[in-house]
CSV table of N, CA and C in Angstrom, one decimal:
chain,number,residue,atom,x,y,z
E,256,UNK,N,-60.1,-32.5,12.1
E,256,UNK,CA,-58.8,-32.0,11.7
E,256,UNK,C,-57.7,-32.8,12.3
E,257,UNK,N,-56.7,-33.1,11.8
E,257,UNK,CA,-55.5,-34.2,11.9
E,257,UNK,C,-53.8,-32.8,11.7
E,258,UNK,N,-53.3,-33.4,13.0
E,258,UNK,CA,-52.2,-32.2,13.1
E,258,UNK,C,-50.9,-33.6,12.5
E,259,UNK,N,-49.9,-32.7,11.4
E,259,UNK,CA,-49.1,-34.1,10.6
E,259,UNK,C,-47.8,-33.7,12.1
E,260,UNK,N,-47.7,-34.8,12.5
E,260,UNK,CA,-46.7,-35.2,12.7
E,260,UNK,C,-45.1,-35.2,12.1
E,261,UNK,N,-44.4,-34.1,12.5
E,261,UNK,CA,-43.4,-34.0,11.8
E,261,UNK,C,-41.7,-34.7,12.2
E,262,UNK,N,-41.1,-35.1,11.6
E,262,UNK,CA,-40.1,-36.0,12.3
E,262,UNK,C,-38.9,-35.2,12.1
E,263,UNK,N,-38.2,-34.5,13.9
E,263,UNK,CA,-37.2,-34.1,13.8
E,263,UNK,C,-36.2,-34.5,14.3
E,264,UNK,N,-35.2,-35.3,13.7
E,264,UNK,CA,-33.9,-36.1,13.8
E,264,UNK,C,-33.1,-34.7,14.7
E,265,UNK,N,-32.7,-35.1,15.5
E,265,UNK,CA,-31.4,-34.1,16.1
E,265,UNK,C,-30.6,-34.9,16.8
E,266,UNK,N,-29.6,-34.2,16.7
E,266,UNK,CA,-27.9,-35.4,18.2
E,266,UNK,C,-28.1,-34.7,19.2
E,267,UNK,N,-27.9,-35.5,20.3
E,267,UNK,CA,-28.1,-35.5,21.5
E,267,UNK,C,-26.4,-35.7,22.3
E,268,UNK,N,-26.3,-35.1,23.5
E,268,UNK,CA,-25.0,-35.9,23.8
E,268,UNK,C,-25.1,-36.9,24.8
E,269,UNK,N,-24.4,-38.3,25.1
E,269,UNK,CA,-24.6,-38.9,26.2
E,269,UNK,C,-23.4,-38.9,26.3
E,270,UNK,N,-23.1,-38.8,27.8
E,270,UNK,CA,-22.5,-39.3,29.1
E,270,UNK,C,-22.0,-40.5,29.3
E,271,UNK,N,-21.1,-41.2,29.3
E,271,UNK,CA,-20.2,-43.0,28.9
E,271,UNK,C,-19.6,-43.0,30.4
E,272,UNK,N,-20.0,-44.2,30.6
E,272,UNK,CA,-19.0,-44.8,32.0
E,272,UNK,C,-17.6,-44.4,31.4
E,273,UNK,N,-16.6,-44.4,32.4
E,273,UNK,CA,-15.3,-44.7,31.8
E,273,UNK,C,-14.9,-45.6,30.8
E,274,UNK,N,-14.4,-45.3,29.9
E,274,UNK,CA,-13.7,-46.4,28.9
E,274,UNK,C,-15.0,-47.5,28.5
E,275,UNK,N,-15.4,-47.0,27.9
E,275,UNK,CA,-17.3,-47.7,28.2
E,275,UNK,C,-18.1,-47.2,26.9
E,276,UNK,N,-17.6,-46.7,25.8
E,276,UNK,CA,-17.7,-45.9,24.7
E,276,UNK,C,-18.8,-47.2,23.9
E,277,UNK,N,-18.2,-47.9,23.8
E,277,UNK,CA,-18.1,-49.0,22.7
E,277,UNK,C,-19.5,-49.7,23.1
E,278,UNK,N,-19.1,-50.0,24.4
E,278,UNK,CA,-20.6,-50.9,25.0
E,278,UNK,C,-21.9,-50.1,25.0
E,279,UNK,N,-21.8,-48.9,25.3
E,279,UNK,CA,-23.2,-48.1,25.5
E,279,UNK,C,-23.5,-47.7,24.1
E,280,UNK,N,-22.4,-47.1,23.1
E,280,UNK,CA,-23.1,-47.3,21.9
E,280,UNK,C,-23.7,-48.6,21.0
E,281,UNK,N,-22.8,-50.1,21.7
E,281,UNK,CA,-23.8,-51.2,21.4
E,281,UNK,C,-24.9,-51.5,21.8
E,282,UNK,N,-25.6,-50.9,22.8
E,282,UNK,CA,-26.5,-51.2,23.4
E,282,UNK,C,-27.5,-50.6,23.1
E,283,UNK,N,-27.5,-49.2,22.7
E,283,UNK,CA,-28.1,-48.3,22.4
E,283,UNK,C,-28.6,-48.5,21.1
E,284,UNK,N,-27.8,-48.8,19.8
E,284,UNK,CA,-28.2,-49.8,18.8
E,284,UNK,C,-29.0,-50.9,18.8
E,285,UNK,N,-29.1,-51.7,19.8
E,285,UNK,CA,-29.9,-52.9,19.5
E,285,UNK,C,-31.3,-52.2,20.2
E,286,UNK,N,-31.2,-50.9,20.8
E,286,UNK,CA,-32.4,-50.7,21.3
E,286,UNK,C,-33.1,-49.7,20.2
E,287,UNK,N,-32.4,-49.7,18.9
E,287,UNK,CA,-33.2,-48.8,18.1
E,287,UNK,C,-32.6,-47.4,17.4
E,288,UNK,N,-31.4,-46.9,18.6
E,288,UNK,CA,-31.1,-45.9,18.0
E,288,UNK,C,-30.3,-45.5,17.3
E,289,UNK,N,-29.5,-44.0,16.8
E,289,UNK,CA,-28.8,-43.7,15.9
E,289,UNK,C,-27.7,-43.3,16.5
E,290,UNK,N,-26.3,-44.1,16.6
E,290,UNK,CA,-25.2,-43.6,17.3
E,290,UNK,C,-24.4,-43.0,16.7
E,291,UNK,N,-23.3,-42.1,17.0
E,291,UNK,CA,-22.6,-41.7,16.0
E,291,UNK,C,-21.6,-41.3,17.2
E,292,UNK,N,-20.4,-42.2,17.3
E,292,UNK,CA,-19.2,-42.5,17.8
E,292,UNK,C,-17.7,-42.7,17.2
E,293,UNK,N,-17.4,-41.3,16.8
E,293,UNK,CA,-16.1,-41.2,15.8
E,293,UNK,C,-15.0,-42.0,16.8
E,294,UNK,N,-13.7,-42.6,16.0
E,294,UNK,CA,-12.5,-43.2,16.5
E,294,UNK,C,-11.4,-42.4,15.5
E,295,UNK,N,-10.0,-42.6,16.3
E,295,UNK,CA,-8.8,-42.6,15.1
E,295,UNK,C,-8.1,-43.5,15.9
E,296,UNK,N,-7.1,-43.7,14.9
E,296,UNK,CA,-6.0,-44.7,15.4
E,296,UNK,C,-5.1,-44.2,16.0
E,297,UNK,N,-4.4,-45.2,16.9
E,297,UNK,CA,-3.4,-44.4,17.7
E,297,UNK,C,-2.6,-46.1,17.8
E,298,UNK,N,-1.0,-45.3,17.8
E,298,UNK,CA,-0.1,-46.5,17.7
E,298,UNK,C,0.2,-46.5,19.0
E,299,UNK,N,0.4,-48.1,19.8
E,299,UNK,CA,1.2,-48.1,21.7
E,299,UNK,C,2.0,-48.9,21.1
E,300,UNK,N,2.7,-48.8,21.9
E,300,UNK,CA,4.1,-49.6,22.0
E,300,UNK,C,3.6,-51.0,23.0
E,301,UNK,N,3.7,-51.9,22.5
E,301,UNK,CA,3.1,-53.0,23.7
E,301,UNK,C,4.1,-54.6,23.4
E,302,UNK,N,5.1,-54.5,24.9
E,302,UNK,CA,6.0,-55.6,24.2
E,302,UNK,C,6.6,-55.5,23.2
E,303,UNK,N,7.6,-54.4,23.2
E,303,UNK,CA,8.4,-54.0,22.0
E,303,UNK,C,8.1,-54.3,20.6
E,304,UNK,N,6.4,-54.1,20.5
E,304,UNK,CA,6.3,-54.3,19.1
E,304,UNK,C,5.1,-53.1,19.0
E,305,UNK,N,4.7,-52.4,18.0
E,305,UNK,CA,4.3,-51.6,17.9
E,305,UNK,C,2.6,-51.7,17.5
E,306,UNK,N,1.4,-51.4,18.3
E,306,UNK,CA,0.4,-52.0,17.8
E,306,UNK,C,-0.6,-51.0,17.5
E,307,UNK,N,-1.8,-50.8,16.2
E,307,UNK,CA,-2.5,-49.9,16.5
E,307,UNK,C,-3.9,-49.9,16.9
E,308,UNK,N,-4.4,-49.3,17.5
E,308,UNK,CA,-5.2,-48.9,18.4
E,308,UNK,C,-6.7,-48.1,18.3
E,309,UNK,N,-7.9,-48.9,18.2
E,309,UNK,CA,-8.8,-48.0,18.1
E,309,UNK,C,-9.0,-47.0,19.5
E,310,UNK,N,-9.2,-45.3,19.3
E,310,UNK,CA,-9.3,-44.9,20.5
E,310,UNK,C,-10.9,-43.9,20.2
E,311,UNK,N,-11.7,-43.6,21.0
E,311,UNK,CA,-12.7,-42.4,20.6
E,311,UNK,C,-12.4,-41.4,20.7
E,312,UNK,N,-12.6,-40.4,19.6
E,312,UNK,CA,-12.3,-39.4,19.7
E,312,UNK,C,-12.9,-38.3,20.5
E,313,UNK,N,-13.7,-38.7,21.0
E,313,UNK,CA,-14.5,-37.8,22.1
E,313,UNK,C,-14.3,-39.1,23.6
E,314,UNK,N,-13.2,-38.8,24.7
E,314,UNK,CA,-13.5,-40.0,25.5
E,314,UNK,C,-14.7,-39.3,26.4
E,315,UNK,N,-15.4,-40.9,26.7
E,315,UNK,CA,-16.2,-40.6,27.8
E,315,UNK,C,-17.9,-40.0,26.9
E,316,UNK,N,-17.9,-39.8,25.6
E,316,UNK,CA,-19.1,-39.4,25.2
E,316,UNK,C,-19.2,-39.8,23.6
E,317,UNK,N,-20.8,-39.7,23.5
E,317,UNK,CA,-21.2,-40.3,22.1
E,317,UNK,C,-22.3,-39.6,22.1
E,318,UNK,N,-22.9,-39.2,20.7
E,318,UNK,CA,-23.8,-38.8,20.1
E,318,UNK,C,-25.0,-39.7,19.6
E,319,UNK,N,-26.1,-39.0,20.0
E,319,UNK,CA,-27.3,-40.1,19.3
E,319,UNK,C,-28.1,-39.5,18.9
E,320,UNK,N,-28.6,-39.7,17.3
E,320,UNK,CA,-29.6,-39.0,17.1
E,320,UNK,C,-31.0,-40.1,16.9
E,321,UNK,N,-32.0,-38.4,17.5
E,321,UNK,CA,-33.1,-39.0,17.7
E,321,UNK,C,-34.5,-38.2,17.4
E,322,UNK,N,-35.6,-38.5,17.6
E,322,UNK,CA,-36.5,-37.1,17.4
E,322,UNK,C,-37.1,-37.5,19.1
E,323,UNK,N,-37.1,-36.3,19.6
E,323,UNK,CA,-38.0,-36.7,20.9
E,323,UNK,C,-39.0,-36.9,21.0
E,324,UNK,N,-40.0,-36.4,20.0
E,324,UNK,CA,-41.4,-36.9,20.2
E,324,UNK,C,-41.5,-38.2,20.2
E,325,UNK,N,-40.7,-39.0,19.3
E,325,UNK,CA,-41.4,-40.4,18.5
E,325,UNK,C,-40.3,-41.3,19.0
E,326,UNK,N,-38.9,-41.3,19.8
E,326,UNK,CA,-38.6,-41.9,20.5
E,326,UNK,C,-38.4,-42.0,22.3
E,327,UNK,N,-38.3,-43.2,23.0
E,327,UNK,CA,-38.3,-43.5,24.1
E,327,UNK,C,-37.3,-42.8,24.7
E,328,UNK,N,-37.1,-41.9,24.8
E,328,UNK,CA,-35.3,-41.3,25.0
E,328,UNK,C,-35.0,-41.3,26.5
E,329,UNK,N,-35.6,-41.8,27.3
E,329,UNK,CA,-35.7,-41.6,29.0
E,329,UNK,C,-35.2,-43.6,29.5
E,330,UNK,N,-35.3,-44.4,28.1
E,330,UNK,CA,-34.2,-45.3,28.3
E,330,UNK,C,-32.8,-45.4,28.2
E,331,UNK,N,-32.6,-44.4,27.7
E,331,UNK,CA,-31.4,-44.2,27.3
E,331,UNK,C,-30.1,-44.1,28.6
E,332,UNK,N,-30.5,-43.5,29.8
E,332,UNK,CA,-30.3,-43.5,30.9
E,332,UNK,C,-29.8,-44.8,31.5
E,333,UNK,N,-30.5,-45.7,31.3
E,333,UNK,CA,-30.7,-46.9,31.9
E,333,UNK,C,-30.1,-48.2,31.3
E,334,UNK,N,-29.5,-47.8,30.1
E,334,UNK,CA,-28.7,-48.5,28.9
E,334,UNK,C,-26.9,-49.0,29.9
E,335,UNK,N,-26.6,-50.0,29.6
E,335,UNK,CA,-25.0,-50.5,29.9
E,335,UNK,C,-24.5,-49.6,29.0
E,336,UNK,N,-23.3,-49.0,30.4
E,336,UNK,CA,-21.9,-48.5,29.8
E,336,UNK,C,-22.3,-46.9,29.5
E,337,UNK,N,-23.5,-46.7,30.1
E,337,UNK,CA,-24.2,-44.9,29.8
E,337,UNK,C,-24.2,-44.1,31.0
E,338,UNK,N,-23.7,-43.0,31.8
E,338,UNK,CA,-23.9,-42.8,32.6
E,338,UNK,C,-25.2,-41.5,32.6
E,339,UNK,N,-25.4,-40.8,31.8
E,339,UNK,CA,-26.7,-39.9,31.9
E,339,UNK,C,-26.6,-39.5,30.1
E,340,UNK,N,-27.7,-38.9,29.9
E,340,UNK,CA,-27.7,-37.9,28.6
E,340,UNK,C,-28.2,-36.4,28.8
E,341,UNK,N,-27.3,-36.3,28.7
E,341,UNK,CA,-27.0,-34.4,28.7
E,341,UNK,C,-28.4,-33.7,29.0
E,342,UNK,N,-28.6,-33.0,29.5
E,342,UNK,CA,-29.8,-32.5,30.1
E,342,UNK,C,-30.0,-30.8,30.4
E,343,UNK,N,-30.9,-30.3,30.4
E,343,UNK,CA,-31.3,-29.2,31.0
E,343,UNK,C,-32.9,-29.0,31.3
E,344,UNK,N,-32.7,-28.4,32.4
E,344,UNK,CA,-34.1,-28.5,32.9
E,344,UNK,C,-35.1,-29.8,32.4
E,345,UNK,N,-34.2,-30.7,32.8
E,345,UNK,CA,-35.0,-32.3,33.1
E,345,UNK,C,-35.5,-33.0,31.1
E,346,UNK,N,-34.8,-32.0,30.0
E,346,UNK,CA,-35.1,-32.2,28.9
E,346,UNK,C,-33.6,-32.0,28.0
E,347,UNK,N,-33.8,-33.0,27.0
E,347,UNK,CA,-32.3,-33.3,26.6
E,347,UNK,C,-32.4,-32.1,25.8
E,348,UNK,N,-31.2,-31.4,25.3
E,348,UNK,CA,-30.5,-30.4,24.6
E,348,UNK,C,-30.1,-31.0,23.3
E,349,UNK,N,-30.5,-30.2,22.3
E,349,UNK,CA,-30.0,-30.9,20.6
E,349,UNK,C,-28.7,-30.0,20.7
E,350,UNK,N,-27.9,-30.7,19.8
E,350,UNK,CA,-26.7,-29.7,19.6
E,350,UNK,C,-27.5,-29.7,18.0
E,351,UNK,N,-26.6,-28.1,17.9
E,351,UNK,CA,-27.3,-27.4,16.6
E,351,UNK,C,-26.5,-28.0,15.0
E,352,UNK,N,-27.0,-27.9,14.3
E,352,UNK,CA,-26.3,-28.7,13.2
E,352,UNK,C,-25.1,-27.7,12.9
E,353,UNK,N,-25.1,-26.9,13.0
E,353,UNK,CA,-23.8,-26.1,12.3
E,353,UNK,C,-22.7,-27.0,13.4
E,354,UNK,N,-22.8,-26.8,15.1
E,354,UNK,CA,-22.1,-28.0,15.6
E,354,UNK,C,-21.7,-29.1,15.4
E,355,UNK,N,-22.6,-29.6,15.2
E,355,UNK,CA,-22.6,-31.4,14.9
E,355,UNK,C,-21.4,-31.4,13.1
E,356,UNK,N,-22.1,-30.0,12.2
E,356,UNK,CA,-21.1,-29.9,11.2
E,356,UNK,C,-19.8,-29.8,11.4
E,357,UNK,N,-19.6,-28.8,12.4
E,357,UNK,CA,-18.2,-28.3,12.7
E,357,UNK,C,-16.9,-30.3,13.3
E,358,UNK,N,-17.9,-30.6,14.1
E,358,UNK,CA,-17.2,-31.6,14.9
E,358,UNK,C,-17.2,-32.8,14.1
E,359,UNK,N,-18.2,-32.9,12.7
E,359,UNK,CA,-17.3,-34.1,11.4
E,359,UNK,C,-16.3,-33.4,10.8
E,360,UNK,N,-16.1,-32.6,10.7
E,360,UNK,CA,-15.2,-32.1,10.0
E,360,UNK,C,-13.7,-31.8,10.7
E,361,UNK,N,-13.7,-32.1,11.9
E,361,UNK,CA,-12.9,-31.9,12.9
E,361,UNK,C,-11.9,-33.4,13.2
E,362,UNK,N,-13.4,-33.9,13.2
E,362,UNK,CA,-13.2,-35.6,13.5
E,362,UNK,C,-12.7,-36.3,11.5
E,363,UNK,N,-13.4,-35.9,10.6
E,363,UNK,CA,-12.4,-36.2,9.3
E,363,UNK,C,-11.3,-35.4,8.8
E,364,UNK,N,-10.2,-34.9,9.4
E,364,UNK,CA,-8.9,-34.0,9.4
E,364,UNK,C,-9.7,-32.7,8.5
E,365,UNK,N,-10.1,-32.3,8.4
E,365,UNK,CA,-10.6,-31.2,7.6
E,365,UNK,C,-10.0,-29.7,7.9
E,366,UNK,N,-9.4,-30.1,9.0
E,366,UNK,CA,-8.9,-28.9,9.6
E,366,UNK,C,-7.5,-28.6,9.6
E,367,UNK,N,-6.9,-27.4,9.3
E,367,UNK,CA,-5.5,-27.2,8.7
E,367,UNK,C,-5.1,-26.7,10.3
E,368,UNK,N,-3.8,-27.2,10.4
E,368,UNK,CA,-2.8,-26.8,11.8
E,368,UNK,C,-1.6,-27.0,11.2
E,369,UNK,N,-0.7,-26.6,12.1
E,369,UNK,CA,0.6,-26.2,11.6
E,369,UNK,C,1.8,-27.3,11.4
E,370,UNK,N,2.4,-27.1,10.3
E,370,UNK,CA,3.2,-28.6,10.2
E,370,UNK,C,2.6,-29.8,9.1
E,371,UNK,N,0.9,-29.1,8.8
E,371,UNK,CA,0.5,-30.4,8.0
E,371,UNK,C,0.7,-30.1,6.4
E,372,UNK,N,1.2,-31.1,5.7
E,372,UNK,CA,0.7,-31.4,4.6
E,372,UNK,C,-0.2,-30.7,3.9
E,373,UNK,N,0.1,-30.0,2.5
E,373,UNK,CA,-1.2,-29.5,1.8
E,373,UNK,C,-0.9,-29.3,0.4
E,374,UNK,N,-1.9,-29.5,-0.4
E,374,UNK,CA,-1.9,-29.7,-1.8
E,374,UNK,C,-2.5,-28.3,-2.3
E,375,UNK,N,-2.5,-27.7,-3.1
E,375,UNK,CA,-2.7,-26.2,-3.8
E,375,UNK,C,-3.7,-26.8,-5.1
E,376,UNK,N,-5.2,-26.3,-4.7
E,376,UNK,CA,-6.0,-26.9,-5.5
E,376,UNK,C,-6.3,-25.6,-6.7
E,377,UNK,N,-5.9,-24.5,-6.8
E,377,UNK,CA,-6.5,-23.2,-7.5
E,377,UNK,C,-4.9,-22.6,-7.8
E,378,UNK,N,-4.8,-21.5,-9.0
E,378,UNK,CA,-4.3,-20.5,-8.9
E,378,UNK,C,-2.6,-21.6,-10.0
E,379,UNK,N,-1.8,-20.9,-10.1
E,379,UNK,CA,-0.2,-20.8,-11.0
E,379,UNK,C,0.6,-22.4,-10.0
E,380,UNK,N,0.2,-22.4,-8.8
E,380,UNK,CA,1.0,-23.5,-8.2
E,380,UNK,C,0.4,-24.6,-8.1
E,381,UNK,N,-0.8,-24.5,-8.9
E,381,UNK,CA,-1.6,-25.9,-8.8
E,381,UNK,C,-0.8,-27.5,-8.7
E,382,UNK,N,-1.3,-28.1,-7.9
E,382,UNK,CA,-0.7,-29.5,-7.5
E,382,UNK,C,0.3,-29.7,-6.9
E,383,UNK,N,1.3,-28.2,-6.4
E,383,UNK,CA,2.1,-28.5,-5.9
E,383,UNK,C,2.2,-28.7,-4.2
E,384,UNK,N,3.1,-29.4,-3.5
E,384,UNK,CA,2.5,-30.2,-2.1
E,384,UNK,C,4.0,-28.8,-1.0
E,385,UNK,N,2.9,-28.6,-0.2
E,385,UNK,CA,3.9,-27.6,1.0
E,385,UNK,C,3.5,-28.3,2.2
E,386,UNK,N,3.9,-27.3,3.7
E,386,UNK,CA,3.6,-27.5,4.5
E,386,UNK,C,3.6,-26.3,5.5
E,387,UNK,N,2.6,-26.6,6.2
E,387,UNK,CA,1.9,-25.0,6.6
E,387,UNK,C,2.8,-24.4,7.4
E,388,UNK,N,3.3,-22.9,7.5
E,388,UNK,CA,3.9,-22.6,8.6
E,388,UNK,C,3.4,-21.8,9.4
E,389,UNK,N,1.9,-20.8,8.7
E,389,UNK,CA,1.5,-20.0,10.2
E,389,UNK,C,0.0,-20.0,9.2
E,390,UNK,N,-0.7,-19.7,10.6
E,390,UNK,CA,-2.2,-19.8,10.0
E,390,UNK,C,-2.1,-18.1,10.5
E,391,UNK,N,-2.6,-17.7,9.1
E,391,UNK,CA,-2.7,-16.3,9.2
E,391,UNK,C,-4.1,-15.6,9.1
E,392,UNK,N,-4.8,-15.7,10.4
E,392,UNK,CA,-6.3,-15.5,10.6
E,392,UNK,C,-7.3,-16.3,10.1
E,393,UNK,N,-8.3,-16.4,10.3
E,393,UNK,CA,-9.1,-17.5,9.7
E,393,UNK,C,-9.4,-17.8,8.4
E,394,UNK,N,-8.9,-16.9,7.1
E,394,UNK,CA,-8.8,-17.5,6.1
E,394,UNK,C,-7.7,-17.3,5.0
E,395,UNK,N,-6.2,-17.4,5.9
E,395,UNK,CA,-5.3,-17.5,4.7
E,395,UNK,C,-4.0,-18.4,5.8
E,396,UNK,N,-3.2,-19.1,4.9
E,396,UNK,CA,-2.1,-19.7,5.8
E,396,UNK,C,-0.7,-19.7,4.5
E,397,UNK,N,-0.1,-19.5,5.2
E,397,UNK,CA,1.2,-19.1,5.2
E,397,UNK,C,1.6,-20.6,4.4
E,398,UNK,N,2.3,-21.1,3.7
E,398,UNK,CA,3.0,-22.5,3.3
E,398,UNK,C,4.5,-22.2,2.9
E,399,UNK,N,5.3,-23.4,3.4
E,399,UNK,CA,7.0,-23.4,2.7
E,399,UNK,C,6.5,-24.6,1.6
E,400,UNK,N,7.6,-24.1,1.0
E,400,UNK,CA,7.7,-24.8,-0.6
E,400,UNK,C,9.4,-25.3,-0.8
E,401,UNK,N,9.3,-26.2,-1.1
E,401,UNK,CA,10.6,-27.0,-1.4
E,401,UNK,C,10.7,-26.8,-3.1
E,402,UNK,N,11.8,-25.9,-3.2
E,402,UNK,CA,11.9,-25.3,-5.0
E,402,UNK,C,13.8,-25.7,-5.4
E,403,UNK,N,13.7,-25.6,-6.7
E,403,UNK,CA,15.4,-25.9,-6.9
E,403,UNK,C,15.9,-24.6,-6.4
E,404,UNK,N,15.6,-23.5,-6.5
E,404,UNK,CA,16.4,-21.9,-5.9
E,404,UNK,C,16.5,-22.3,-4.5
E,405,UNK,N,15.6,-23.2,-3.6
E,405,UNK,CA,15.5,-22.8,-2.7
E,405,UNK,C,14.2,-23.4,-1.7
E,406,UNK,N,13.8,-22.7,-0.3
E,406,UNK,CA,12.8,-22.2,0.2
E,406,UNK,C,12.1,-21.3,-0.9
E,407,UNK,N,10.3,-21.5,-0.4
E,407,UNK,CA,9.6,-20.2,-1.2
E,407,UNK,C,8.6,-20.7,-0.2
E,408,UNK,N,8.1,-19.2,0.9
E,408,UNK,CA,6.7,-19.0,1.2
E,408,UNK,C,5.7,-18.8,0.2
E,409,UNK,N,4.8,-18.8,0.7
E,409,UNK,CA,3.6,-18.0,-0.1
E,409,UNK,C,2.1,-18.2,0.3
E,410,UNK,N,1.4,-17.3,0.7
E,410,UNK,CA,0.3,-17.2,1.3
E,410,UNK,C,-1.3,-17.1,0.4
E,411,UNK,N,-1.8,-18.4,1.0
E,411,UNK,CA,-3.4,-18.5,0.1
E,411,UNK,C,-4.4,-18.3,1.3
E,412,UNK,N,-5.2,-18.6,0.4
E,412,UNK,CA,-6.6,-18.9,0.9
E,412,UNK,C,-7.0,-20.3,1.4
E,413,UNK,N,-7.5,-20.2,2.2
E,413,UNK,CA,-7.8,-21.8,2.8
E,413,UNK,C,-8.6,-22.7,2.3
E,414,UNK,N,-9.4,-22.1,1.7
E,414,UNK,CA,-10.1,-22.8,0.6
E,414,UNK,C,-9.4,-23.5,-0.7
E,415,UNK,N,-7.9,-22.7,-0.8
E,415,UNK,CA,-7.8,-23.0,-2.2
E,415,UNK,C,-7.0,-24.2,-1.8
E,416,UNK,N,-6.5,-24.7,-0.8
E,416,UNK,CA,-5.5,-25.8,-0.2
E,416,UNK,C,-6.5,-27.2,0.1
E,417,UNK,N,-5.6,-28.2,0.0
E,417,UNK,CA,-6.5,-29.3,0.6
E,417,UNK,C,-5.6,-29.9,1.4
E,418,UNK,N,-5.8,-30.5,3.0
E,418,UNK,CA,-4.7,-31.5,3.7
E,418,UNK,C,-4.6,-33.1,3.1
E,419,UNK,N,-3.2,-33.2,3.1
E,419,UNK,CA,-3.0,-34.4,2.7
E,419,UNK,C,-2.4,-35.5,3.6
C-alpha cells in the first residue's frame, strides 16, 4: 500500500533584519523558494528634487510560500537579511487564505477610504466619477457628486463602485 503524498502550498510569515526586506527575499529565491514581498511607491524630497521610491509595504516582513512536508523550511532561519520565521510551539504557522486574500487586496488599493476617487459601475449613474465622504458600515458609502445644480450625495453599495 503507497500513502500519495499530497502538496500543500501555504504563506508563512518571516521576520527581516531591519531595512533588509529586499536581501532576505533575494536569498530566499535562489534557495528555491516562493516569496511574496508587496512595495508601493513613495515620493522623498532628496536635494530639492523630487524622487520616487520603492518602499515595502509590510516593513520588516515578507511572506513565503511553502509546503512543510516537502520543503527544507528550518533554512530559512539561517538565510542573509532574515531574522526568524514566525513560529509556534517550535512549528511555523500558515496564515489562512481568506488572510493572505484580504492583505492582496489591501496591498492592490482594493479598499475604499475616505477622500478616494470612485467610478459607479451599476444602477442610473453609471460611469459617473465621485468621491467618498463617509463609509457607512461595511457595505454602503456615502459619495459627493459634482452636478451643474450643484453638490449631490448619494449612497450605494460597495460593490457597485470601483476606486480609481
Amino acid at each position: 500500500m503507497f500513502t500519495l503524498k499530497v502538496n500543500k502550498m501555504e504563506f508563512y510569515v518571516v521576520h527581516t533584519k531591519a531595512r533588509q526586506e529586499s536581501k532576505a527575499a533575494s536569498n530566499l529565491v535562489k534557495q528555491g523558494f516562493q516569496v511574496w514581498l508587496p512595495y508601493y511607491s513613495k515620493e522623498r524630497l532628496k536635494k530639492k528634487s523630487i524622487m520616487l521610491t520603492k518602499e515595502p509595504f509590510f516593513p520588516g516582513y515578507l511572506f513565503v510560500r511553502m509546503d512543510l512536508q516537502n520543503n527544507n523550511w528550518s533554512k530559512i532561519n539561517n538565510s542573509y537579511g532574515v531574522k526568524h520565521l514566525l513560529k509556534m510551539n517550535d512549528k511555523p504557522v500558515p496564515l489562512s487564505k481568506r488572510v493572505i486574500k484580504k492583505l492582496k487586496l489591501i496591498v492592490n488599493g482594493h479598499f475604499i477610504k475616505l477622500g478616494d476617487s470612485v467610478k459607479i459601475l451599476k444602477g442610473p449613474m453609471i460611469n459617473k466619477v465621485g468621491t467618498v465622504e463617509k463609509l457607512c458600515g461595511s457595505e454602503r458609502v456615502k459619495i459627493l457628486f459634482e452636478a451643474l445644480s450643484g453638490k449631490l450625495f448619494t449612497i450605494l453599495r460597495r460593490v457597485d463602485i470601483c476606486k480609481i
